[in-house]
Amino acid sequence: MALLRMAGILISVFDWFKRLRHQARNLSLPARVERTARNTEAVDLKPYTPEPKVFLGQLAYLQLSQFEILTSELKYSPNTQYKAELSEAAAKSFEKYRAISKKIAALGIDPTDAMDPYVERIETFHSRTNGIDWFESLIKVYLVAGLLDDFYRRLAIGLDPITRADVEKALGDKKFEVFAKRVLIESMAEDPTLSHRLALWGRRLMGDVLLELRAAFDNRKLAGIAKSKKLTVEQEREVNLASYSKLEPLVTELIGAHTMRMDAVGLTA
């Protein structure tokens, strides 16, 4: 039965991605001057924000794992300047984690206990998206962290005002993003062969990021189904599809943001 249920979930996800790919073909990137004025708050996520422990536990481990990736890449830096700047960006990343973990502790919860349920899922995500060299790791964090920070900033709307403000403040630092954009542009100018490889890698990352975002939600809550209600495999599949359909406008926005980040470093999404 468990295998049948898992098969149903996977089929639902596959069906969802097929629809998104079809929609993506019809998307066009607006002119640069228009992008900053676009409304990206069209989807109300307030009813679907997880409880604070769940929200903050996931976010804290994502920030901690990002810090781990950046520090592990220091020894592979192409030059001393990049190494020094990356170390500073990694330190800022750790500050983001520390701010979130302090917020968890302020709620009377052990940060480790809040993070532990999500360690395996997030580590699996990172194992699927390991870059083969320093540049792929750099653009991975640039694209993935940017999308995840955008997403959790949006999802924080359902938290109490003080917690939401603290989350937005923690996620507001852009030191790594500024560093990564400059270094990627410089490096691709010096070695044009990098551009094609990093463009392919950036496109490949999007699917995995969408799955990670999807995992942050409770399907039944999205679909308005009680957690205690027993469902058949087919009914579970329908619940999954119903929940995914509610996220499609948000996913379309995030795909647009991903395209903009790729475009900012001269790559085609």
PDB file of C-alpha atoms in Angstrom:
ATOM      1  CA  MET A   1       0.000   0.000   0.000  1.00  0.00           C
ATOM      2  CA  ALA A   2       2.844   2.369   0.855  1.00  0.00           C
ATOM      3  CA  LEU A   3       4.412   1.735  -2.550  1.00  0.00           C
ATOM      4  CA  LEU A   4       1.113   2.414  -4.290  1.00  0.00           C
ATOM      5  CA  ARG A   5       0.691   5.657  -2.340  1.00  0.00           C
ATOM      6  CA  MET A   6       4.203   6.776  -3.251  1.00  0.00           C
ATOM      7  CA  ALA A   7       3.558   5.913  -6.896  1.00  0.00           C
ATOM      8  CA  GLY A   8       0.433   8.056  -6.799  1.00  0.00           C
ATOM      9  CA  ILE A   9       2.361  11.000  -5.392  1.00  0.00           C
ATOM     10  CA  LEU A  10       5.092  10.672  -8.023  1.00  0.00           C
ATOM     11  CA  ILE A  11       2.530  10.510 -10.822  1.00  0.00           C
ATOM     12  CA  SER A  12       0.876  13.647  -9.420  1.00  0.00           C
ATOM     13  CA  VAL A  13       4.178  15.499  -9.373  1.00  0.00           C
ATOM     14  CA  PHE A  14       4.935  14.344 -12.925  1.00  0.00           C
ATOM     15  CA  ASP A  15       1.529  15.559 -14.144  1.00  0.00           C
ATOM     16  CA  TRP A  16       2.108  18.890 -12.405  1.00  0.00           C
ATOM     17  CA  PHE A  17       5.517  19.360 -14.051  1.00  0.00           C
ATOM     18  CA  LYS A  18       4.048  18.569 -17.471  1.00  0.00           C
ATOM     19  CA  ARG A  19       1.542  21.378 -17.051  1.00  0.00           C
ATOM     20  CA  LEU A  20       4.217  23.771 -15.847  1.00  0.00           C
ATOM     21  CA  ARG A  21       6.494  22.977 -18.784  1.00  0.00           C
ATOM     22  CA  HIS A  22       3.607  23.654 -21.146  1.00  0.00           C
ATOM     23  CA  GLN A  23       2.950  27.007 -19.456  1.00  0.00           C
ATOM     24  CA  ALA A  24       6.651  27.881 -19.404  1.00  0.00           C
ATOM     25  CA  ARG A  25       6.846  27.624 -23.192  1.00  0.00           C
ATOM     26  CA  ASN A  26       4.381  30.500 -23.390  1.00  0.00           C
ATOM     27  CA  LEU A  27       6.258  32.735 -20.967  1.00  0.00           C
ATOM     28  CA  SER A  28       8.178  35.685 -22.330  1.00  0.00           C
ATOM     29  CA  LEU A  29      10.755  37.730 -20.471  1.00  0.00           C
ATOM     30  CA  PRO A  30       9.728  41.398 -20.193  1.00  0.00           C
ATOM     31  CA  ALA A  31      12.097  44.200 -21.059  1.00  0.00           C
ATOM     32  CA  ARG A  32      14.619  45.065 -18.332  1.00  0.00           C
ATOM     33  CA  VAL A  33      12.982  48.412 -17.594  1.00  0.00           C
ATOM     34  CA  GLU A  34       9.642  46.709 -16.899  1.00  0.00           C
ATOM     35  CA  ARG A  35      10.786  43.996 -14.532  1.00  0.00           C
ATOM     36  CA  THR A  36      11.361  45.940 -11.361  1.00  0.00           C
ATOM     37  CA  ALA A  37       7.812  47.272 -11.455  1.00  0.00           C
ATOM     38  CA  ARG A  38       6.091  43.904 -11.848  1.00  0.00           C
ATOM     39  CA  ASN A  39       3.718  42.735  -9.093  1.00  0.00           C
ATOM     40  CA  THR A  40       5.028  39.526  -7.554  1.00  0.00           C
ATOM     41  CA  GLU A  41       2.611  39.391  -4.600  1.00  0.00           C
ATOM     42  CA  ALA A  42      -0.421  38.054  -6.498  1.00  0.00           C
ATOM     43  CA  VAL A  43      -0.618  34.738  -4.608  1.00  0.00           C
ATOM     44  CA  ASP A  44      -1.846  34.912  -1.001  1.00  0.00           C
ATOM     45  CA  LEU A  45       0.170  32.360   0.966  1.00  0.00           C
ATOM     46  CA  LYS A  46      -1.094  33.401   4.387  1.00  0.00           C
ATOM     47  CA  PRO A  47      -3.525  30.466   4.797  1.00  0.00           C
ATOM     48  CA  TYR A  48      -0.756  27.987   3.958  1.00  0.00           C
ATOM     49  CA  THR A  49       2.095  29.249   6.149  1.00  0.00           C
ATOM     50  CA  PRO A  50       3.294  26.385   8.393  1.00  0.00           C
ATOM     51  CA  GLU A  51       3.357  26.779  12.156  1.00  0.00           C
ATOM     52  CA  PRO A  52       6.430  28.716  13.388  1.00  0.00           C
ATOM     53  CA  LYS A  53       8.406  25.658  14.511  1.00  0.00           C
ATOM     54  CA  VAL A  54       7.982  23.983  11.120  1.00  0.00           C
ATOM     55  CA  PHE A  55       8.613  27.162   9.134  1.00  0.00           C
ATOM     56  CA  LEU A  56      11.669  28.243  11.100  1.00  0.00           C
ATOM     57  CA  GLY A  57      13.111  24.727  11.403  1.00  0.00           C
ATOM     58  CA  GLN A  58      13.160  24.258   7.627  1.00  0.00           C
ATOM     59  CA  LEU A  59      14.494  27.746   6.971  1.00  0.00           C
ATOM     60  CA  ALA A  60      17.222  27.448   9.613  1.00  0.00           C
ATOM     61  CA  TYR A  61      18.580  24.216   8.174  1.00  0.00           C
ATOM     62  CA  LEU A  62      18.503  25.588   4.643  1.00  0.00           C
ATOM     63  CA  GLN A  63      20.612  28.547   5.806  1.00  0.00           C
ATOM     64  CA  LEU A  64      22.988  26.296   7.752  1.00  0.00           C
ATOM     65  CA  SER A  65      23.443  23.975   4.778  1.00  0.00           C
ATOM     66  CA  GLN A  66      24.120  26.961   2.519  1.00  0.00           C
ATOM     67  CA  PHE A  67      26.856  28.097   4.910  1.00  0.00           C
ATOM     68  CA  GLU A  68      28.323  24.583   4.839  1.00  0.00           C
ATOM     69  CA  ILE A  69      28.407  24.562   1.022  1.00  0.00           C
ATOM     70  CA  LEU A  70      30.106  27.951   0.825  1.00  0.00           C
ATOM     71  CA  THR A  71      32.767  27.109   3.390  1.00  0.00           C
ATOM     72  CA  SER A  72      33.488  23.759   1.723  1.00  0.00           C
ATOM     73  CA  GLU A  73      34.099  25.580  -1.570  1.00  0.00           C
ATOM     74  CA  LEU A  74      36.688  27.987  -0.143  1.00  0.00           C
ATOM     75  CA  LYS A  75      39.625  25.674  -0.854  1.00  0.00           C
ATOM     76  CA  TYR A  76      38.608  25.416  -4.529  1.00  0.00           C
ATOM     77  CA  SER A  77      38.476  29.177  -5.127  1.00  0.00           C
ATOM     78  CA  PRO A  78      40.294  30.148  -8.367  1.00  0.00           C
ATOM     79  CA  ASN A  79      42.280  32.903  -6.659  1.00  0.00           C
ATOM     80  CA  THR A  80      42.979  34.442  -3.260  1.00  0.00           C
ATOM     81  CA  GLN A  81      40.729  37.447  -3.858  1.00  0.00           C
ATOM     82  CA  TYR A  82      37.707  35.281  -4.587  1.00  0.00           C
ATOM     83  CA  LYS A  83      38.562  33.089  -1.606  1.00  0.00           C
ATOM     84  CA  ALA A  84      38.636  36.073   0.753  1.00  0.00           C
ATOM     85  CA  GLU A  85      35.389  37.491  -0.597  1.00  0.00           C
ATOM     86  CA  LEU A  86      33.655  34.118  -0.485  1.00  0.00           C
ATOM     87  CA  SER A  87      34.696  33.683   3.151  1.00  0.00           C
ATOM     88  CA  GLU A  88      33.050  37.022   3.965  1.00  0.00           C
ATOM     89  CA  ALA A  89      29.894  35.984   2.115  1.00  0.00           C
ATOM     90  CA  ALA A  90      29.877  32.660   3.975  1.00  0.00           C
ATOM     91  CA  ALA A  91      30.141  34.512   7.281  1.00  0.00           C
ATOM     92  CA  LYS A  92      27.079  36.564   6.317  1.00  0.00           C
ATOM     93  CA  SER A  93      25.273  33.338   5.442  1.00  0.00           C
ATOM     94  CA  PHE A  94      26.005  31.996   8.921  1.00  0.00           C
ATOM     95  CA  GLU A  95      24.635  35.206  10.424  1.00  0.00           C
ATOM     96  CA  LYS A  96      21.352  34.518   8.600  1.00  0.00           C
ATOM     97  CA  TYR A  97      21.260  31.031  10.108  1.00  0.00           C
ATOM     98  CA  ARG A  98      22.103  32.360  13.567  1.00  0.00           C
ATOM     99  CA  ALA A  99      19.329  34.957  13.410  1.00  0.00           C
ATOM    100  CA  ILE A 100      16.757  32.266  12.541  1.00  0.00           C
ATOM    101  CA  SER A 101      18.052  29.836  15.174  1.00  0.00           C
ATOM    102  CA  LYS A 102      17.883  32.562  17.831  1.00  0.00           C
ATOM    103  CA  LYS A 103      14.263  33.161  16.850  1.00  0.00           C
ATOM    104  CA  ILE A 104      13.539  29.455  17.333  1.00  0.00           C
ATOM    105  CA  ALA A 105      15.199  29.507  20.752  1.00  0.00           C
ATOM    106  CA  ALA A 106      13.167  32.600  21.705  1.00  0.00           C
ATOM    107  CA  LEU A 107      10.028  30.492  21.150  1.00  0.00           C
ATOM    108  CA  GLY A 108      11.284  28.046  23.780  1.00  0.00           C
ATOM    109  CA  ILE A 109      12.271  25.426  21.178  1.00  0.00           C
ATOM    110  CA  ASP A 110      15.658  23.787  20.775  1.00  0.00           C
ATOM    111  CA  PRO A 111      16.868  24.822  17.276  1.00  0.00           C
ATOM    112  CA  THR A 112      18.297  21.336  16.689  1.00  0.00           C
ATOM    113  CA  ASP A 113      14.938  19.733  17.465  1.00  0.00           C
ATOM    114  CA  ALA A 114      13.249  22.135  15.046  1.00  0.00           C
ATOM    115  CA  MET A 115      15.728  21.385  12.236  1.00  0.00           C
ATOM    116  CA  ASP A 116      16.151  17.620  12.638  1.00  0.00           C
ATOM    117  CA  PRO A 117      12.935  16.538  10.823  1.00  0.00           C
ATOM    118  CA  TYR A 118      14.117  18.307   7.644  1.00  0.00           C
ATOM    119  CA  VAL A 119      17.792  17.353   7.584  1.00  0.00           C
ATOM    120  CA  GLU A 120      17.392  14.233   5.433  1.00  0.00           C
ATOM    121  CA  ARG A 121      15.121  15.939   2.888  1.00  0.00           C
ATOM    122  CA  ILE A 122      17.360  18.988   2.510  1.00  0.00           C
ATOM    123  CA  GLU A 123      20.552  16.927   2.374  1.00  0.00           C
ATOM    124  CA  THR A 124      18.967  14.779  -0.342  1.00  0.00           C
ATOM    125  CA  PHE A 125      18.128  17.953  -2.261  1.00  0.00           C
ATOM    126  CA  HIS A 126      21.728  19.135  -2.037  1.00  0.00           C
ATOM    127  CA  SER A 127      23.080  15.728  -3.047  1.00  0.00           C
ATOM    128  CA  ARG A 128      20.952  15.888  -6.218  1.00  0.00           C
ATOM    129  CA  THR A 129      22.263  19.342  -7.041  1.00  0.00           C
ATOM    130  CA  ASN A 130      25.993  19.012  -6.387  1.00  0.00           C
ATOM    131  CA  GLY A 131      28.052  21.005  -8.882  1.00  0.00           C
ATOM    132  CA  ILE A 132      31.084  19.436 -10.528  1.00  0.00           C
ATOM    133  CA  ASP A 133      33.329  22.433  -9.813  1.00  0.00           C
ATOM    134  CA  TRP A 134      33.569  25.762  -7.980  1.00  0.00           C
ATOM    135  CA  PHE A 135      31.632  27.687 -10.618  1.00  0.00           C
ATOM    136  CA  GLU A 136      28.694  25.269 -10.662  1.00  0.00           C
ATOM    137  CA  SER A 137      28.561  25.367  -6.868  1.00  0.00           C
ATOM    138  CA  LEU A 138      28.654  29.160  -6.945  1.00  0.00           C
ATOM    139  CA  ILE A 139      25.811  29.543  -9.413  1.00  0.00           C
ATOM    140  CA  LYS A 140      23.838  26.852  -7.602  1.00  0.00           C
ATOM    141  CA  VAL A 141      23.884  28.822  -4.349  1.00  0.00           C
ATOM    142  CA  TYR A 142      23.247  32.070  -6.243  1.00  0.00           C
ATOM    143  CA  LEU A 143      20.144  30.668  -7.953  1.00  0.00           C
ATOM    144  CA  VAL A 144      18.852  28.287  -5.290  1.00  0.00           C
ATOM    145  CA  ALA A 145      19.411  30.517  -2.266  1.00  0.00           C
ATOM    146  CA  GLY A 146      17.871  33.434  -4.140  1.00  0.00           C
ATOM    147  CA  LEU A 147      14.719  31.473  -4.959  1.00  0.00           C
ATOM    148  CA  LEU A 148      14.406  29.900  -1.511  1.00  0.00           C
ATOM    149  CA  ASP A 149      14.912  33.227   0.249  1.00  0.00           C
ATOM    150  CA  ASP A 150      12.252  34.810  -1.987  1.00  0.00           C
ATOM    151  CA  PHE A 151       9.909  31.917  -1.281  1.00  0.00           C
ATOM    152  CA  TYR A 152      10.315  31.898   2.504  1.00  0.00           C
ATOM    153  CA  ARG A 153      10.037  35.675   2.624  1.00  0.00           C
ATOM    154  CA  ARG A 154       6.687  35.320   0.855  1.00  0.00           C
ATOM    155  CA  LEU A 155       5.589  32.370   2.991  1.00  0.00           C
ATOM    156  CA  ALA A 156       6.353  34.310   6.187  1.00  0.00           C
ATOM    157  CA  ILE A 157       3.202  36.381   5.598  1.00  0.00           C
ATOM    158  CA  GLY A 158       1.230  33.969   7.794  1.00  0.00           C
ATOM    159  CA  LEU A 159       3.542  34.339  10.795  1.00  0.00           C
ATOM    160  CA  ASP A 160       2.951  36.825  13.603  1.00  0.00           C
ATOM    161  CA  PRO A 161       4.160  40.347  12.677  1.00  0.00           C
ATOM    162  CA  ILE A 162       7.285  40.281  14.885  1.00  0.00           C
ATOM    163  CA  THR A 163       8.462  36.875  13.650  1.00  0.00           C
ATOM    164  CA  ARG A 164       7.735  37.842  10.063  1.00  0.00           C
ATOM    165  CA  ALA A 165       9.746  41.061  10.420  1.00  0.00           C
ATOM    166  CA  ASP A 166      12.668  39.134  11.940  1.00  0.00           C
ATOM    167  CA  VAL A 167      12.612  36.595   9.080  1.00  0.00           C
ATOM    168  CA  GLU A 168      12.505  39.327   6.435  1.00  0.00           C
ATOM    169  CA  LYS A 169      15.399  41.131   8.123  1.00  0.00           C
ATOM    170  CA  ALA A 170      17.480  37.943   8.291  1.00  0.00           C
ATOM    171  CA  LEU A 171      16.855  37.175   4.621  1.00  0.00           C
ATOM    172  CA  GLY A 172      17.535  40.738   3.490  1.00  0.00           C
ATOM    173  CA  ASP A 173      21.329  40.459   3.267  1.00  0.00           C
ATOM    174  CA  LYS A 174      22.553  40.394  -0.354  1.00  0.00           C
ATOM    175  CA  LYS A 175      26.327  40.152   0.149  1.00  0.00           C
ATOM    176  CA  PHE A 176      26.653  36.723  -1.448  1.00  0.00           C
ATOM    177  CA  GLU A 177      24.338  37.598  -4.343  1.00  0.00           C
ATOM    178  CA  VAL A 178      26.371  40.709  -5.201  1.00  0.00           C
ATOM    179  CA  PHE A 179      29.624  38.734  -4.983  1.00  0.00           C
ATOM    180  CA  ALA A 180      28.333  35.814  -7.077  1.00  0.00           C
ATOM    181  CA  LYS A 181      26.951  38.013  -9.859  1.00  0.00           C
ATOM    182  CA  ARG A 182      30.206  39.913 -10.251  1.00  0.00           C
ATOM    183  CA  VAL A 183      32.405  36.819 -10.143  1.00  0.00           C
ATOM    184  CA  LEU A 184      30.257  34.848 -12.594  1.00  0.00           C
ATOM    185  CA  ILE A 185      30.202  37.717 -15.088  1.00  0.00           C
ATOM    186  CA  GLU A 186      33.973  38.219 -14.782  1.00  0.00           C
ATOM    187  CA  SER A 187      34.743  34.513 -15.082  1.00  0.00           C
ATOM    188  CA  MET A 188      32.518  33.937 -18.109  1.00  0.00           C
ATOM    189  CA  ALA A 189      34.103  36.948 -19.814  1.00  0.00           C
ATOM    190  CA  GLU A 190      37.529  35.370 -19.295  1.00  0.00           C
ATOM    191  CA  ASP A 191      36.370  31.875 -20.300  1.00  0.00           C
ATOM    192  CA  PRO A 192      33.389  31.969 -22.709  1.00  0.00           C
ATOM    193  CA  THR A 193      33.060  28.150 -22.578  1.00  0.00           C
ATOM    194  CA  LEU A 194      31.715  28.522 -19.041  1.00  0.00           C
ATOM    195  CA  SER A 195      28.564  30.247 -20.244  1.00  0.00           C
ATOM    196  CA  HIS A 196      26.996  27.283 -22.026  1.00  0.00           C
ATOM    197  CA  ARG A 197      27.756  24.864 -19.204  1.00  0.00           C
ATOM    198  CA  LEU A 198      26.454  27.155 -16.481  1.00  0.00           C
ATOM    199  CA  ALA A 199      23.315  27.966 -18.485  1.00  0.00           C
ATOM    200  CA  LEU A 200      22.496  24.257 -18.770  1.00  0.00           C
ATOM    201  CA  TRP A 201      23.221  23.747 -15.081  1.00  0.00           C
ATOM    202  CA  GLY A 202      21.045  26.695 -14.102  1.00  0.00           C
ATOM    203  CA  ARG A 203      18.104  25.310 -16.073  1.00  0.00           C
ATOM    204  CA  ARG A 204      18.566  21.866 -14.567  1.00  0.00           C
ATOM    205  CA  LEU A 205      18.448  23.250 -11.028  1.00  0.00           C
ATOM    206  CA  MET A 206      14.971  24.733 -11.417  1.00  0.00           C
ATOM    207  CA  GLY A 207      13.127  21.400 -11.303  1.00  0.00           C
ATOM    208  CA  ASP A 208      14.858  20.320  -8.101  1.00  0.00           C
ATOM    209  CA  VAL A 209      14.186  23.675  -6.458  1.00  0.00           C
ATOM    210  CA  LEU A 210      10.470  23.385  -7.274  1.00  0.00           C
ATOM    211  CA  LEU A 211      10.352  19.986  -5.595  1.00  0.00           C
ATOM    212  CA  GLU A 212      12.032  21.424  -2.498  1.00  0.00           C
ATOM    213  CA  LEU A 213       9.523  24.287  -2.395  1.00  0.00           C
ATOM    214  CA  ARG A 214       6.664  21.851  -2.830  1.00  0.00           C
ATOM    215  CA  ALA A 215       7.893  19.871   0.181  1.00  0.00           C
ATOM    216  CA  ALA A 216       7.491  22.921   2.421  1.00  0.00           C
ATOM    217  CA  PHE A 217       3.694  22.675   2.145  1.00  0.00           C
ATOM    218  CA  ASP A 218       1.101  20.328   3.599  1.00  0.00           C
ATOM    219  CA  ASN A 219      -0.808  18.937   0.593  1.00  0.00           C
ATOM    220  CA  ARG A 220      -3.971  18.349   2.567  1.00  0.00           C
ATOM    221  CA  LYS A 221      -3.947  21.850   4.013  1.00  0.00           C
ATOM    222  CA  LEU A 222      -3.546  23.284   0.528  1.00  0.00           C
ATOM    223  CA  ALA A 223      -6.414  21.174  -0.775  1.00  0.00           C
ATOM    224  CA  GLY A 224      -8.634  21.812   2.261  1.00  0.00           C
ATOM    225  CA  ILE A 225      -8.718  18.149   3.352  1.00  0.00           C
ATOM    226  CA  ALA A 226      -8.540  17.112   7.010  1.00  0.00           C
ATOM    227  CA  LYS A 227      -5.323  15.312   7.957  1.00  0.00           C
ATOM    228  CA  SER A 228      -7.275  12.556   9.702  1.00  0.00           C
ATOM    229  CA  LYS A 229      -9.407  11.691   6.674  1.00  0.00           C
ATOM    230  CA  LYS A 230      -8.553   8.338   5.102  1.00  0.00           C
ATOM    231  CA  LEU A 231      -8.079   8.403   1.335  1.00  0.00           C
ATOM    232  CA  THR A 232      -7.524   5.840  -1.382  1.00  0.00           C
ATOM    233  CA  VAL A 233      -4.410   6.084  -3.558  1.00  0.00           C
ATOM    234  CA  GLU A 234      -6.482   7.677  -6.327  1.00  0.00           C
ATOM    235  CA  GLN A 235      -8.068  10.152  -3.912  1.00  0.00           C
ATOM    236  CA  GLU A 236      -4.614  11.019  -2.537  1.00  0.00           C
ATOM    237  CA  ARG A 237      -3.457  11.669  -6.097  1.00  0.00           C
ATOM    238  CA  GLU A 238      -6.384  14.015  -6.666  1.00  0.00           C
ATOM    239  CA  VAL A 239      -5.602  15.834  -3.414  1.00  0.00           C
ATOM    240  CA  ASN A 240      -1.996  16.254  -4.534  1.00  0.00           C
ATOM    241  CA  LEU A 241      -3.042  17.642  -7.911  1.00  0.00           C
ATOM    242  CA  ALA A 242      -5.520  20.000  -6.257  1.00  0.00           C
ATOM    243  CA  SER A 243      -2.824  21.312  -3.934  1.00  0.00           C
ATOM    244  CA  TYR A 244      -0.293  21.704  -6.756  1.00  0.00           C
ATOM    245  CA  SER A 245      -2.795  23.655  -8.841  1.00  0.00           C
ATOM    246  CA  LYS A 246      -3.081  26.244  -6.061  1.00  0.00           C
ATOM    247  CA  LEU A 247       0.670  26.751  -6.233  1.00  0.00           C
ATOM    248  CA  GLU A 248       0.918  27.171 -10.004  1.00  0.00           C
ATOM    249  CA  PRO A 249       0.626  31.006  -9.977  1.00  0.00           C
ATOM    250  CA  LEU A 250       3.368  31.176  -7.350  1.00  0.00           C
ATOM    251  CA  VAL A 251       5.549  28.745  -9.299  1.00  0.00           C
ATOM    252  CA  THR A 252       5.104  30.844 -12.432  1.00  0.00           C
ATOM    253  CA  GLU A 253       6.319  33.892 -10.487  1.00  0.00           C
ATOM    254  CA  LEU A 254       9.315  31.986  -9.127  1.00  0.00           C
ATOM    255  CA  ILE A 255      10.219  30.721 -12.601  1.00  0.00           C
ATOM    256  CA  GLY A 256      10.166  34.355 -13.696  1.00  0.00           C
ATOM    257  CA  ALA A 257      12.461  35.317 -10.807  1.00  0.00           C
ATOM    258  CA  HIS A 258      14.806  32.452 -11.723  1.00  0.00           C
ATOM    259  CA  THR A 259      14.886  33.708 -15.323  1.00  0.00           C
ATOM    260  CA  MET A 260      15.740  37.198 -14.114  1.00  0.00           C
ATOM    261  CA  ARG A 261      18.622  35.915 -11.978  1.00  0.00           C
ATOM    262  CA  MET A 262      19.985  33.941 -14.913  1.00  0.00           C
ATOM    263  CA  ASP A 263      19.600  36.969 -17.154  1.00  0.00           C
ATOM    264  CA  ALA A 264      21.424  39.166 -14.611  1.00  0.00           C
ATOM    265  CA  VAL A 265      24.614  37.176 -15.202  1.00  0.00           C
ATOM    266  CA  GLY A 266      24.109  36.933 -18.956  1.00  0.00           C
ATOM    267  CA  LEU A 267      22.642  33.426 -19.142  1.00  0.00           C
ATOM    268  CA  THR A 268      19.489  32.216 -20.893  1.00  0.00           C
ATOM    269  CA  ALA A 269      17.062  30.286 -18.682  1.00  0.00           C
TER     270      ALA A 269
END
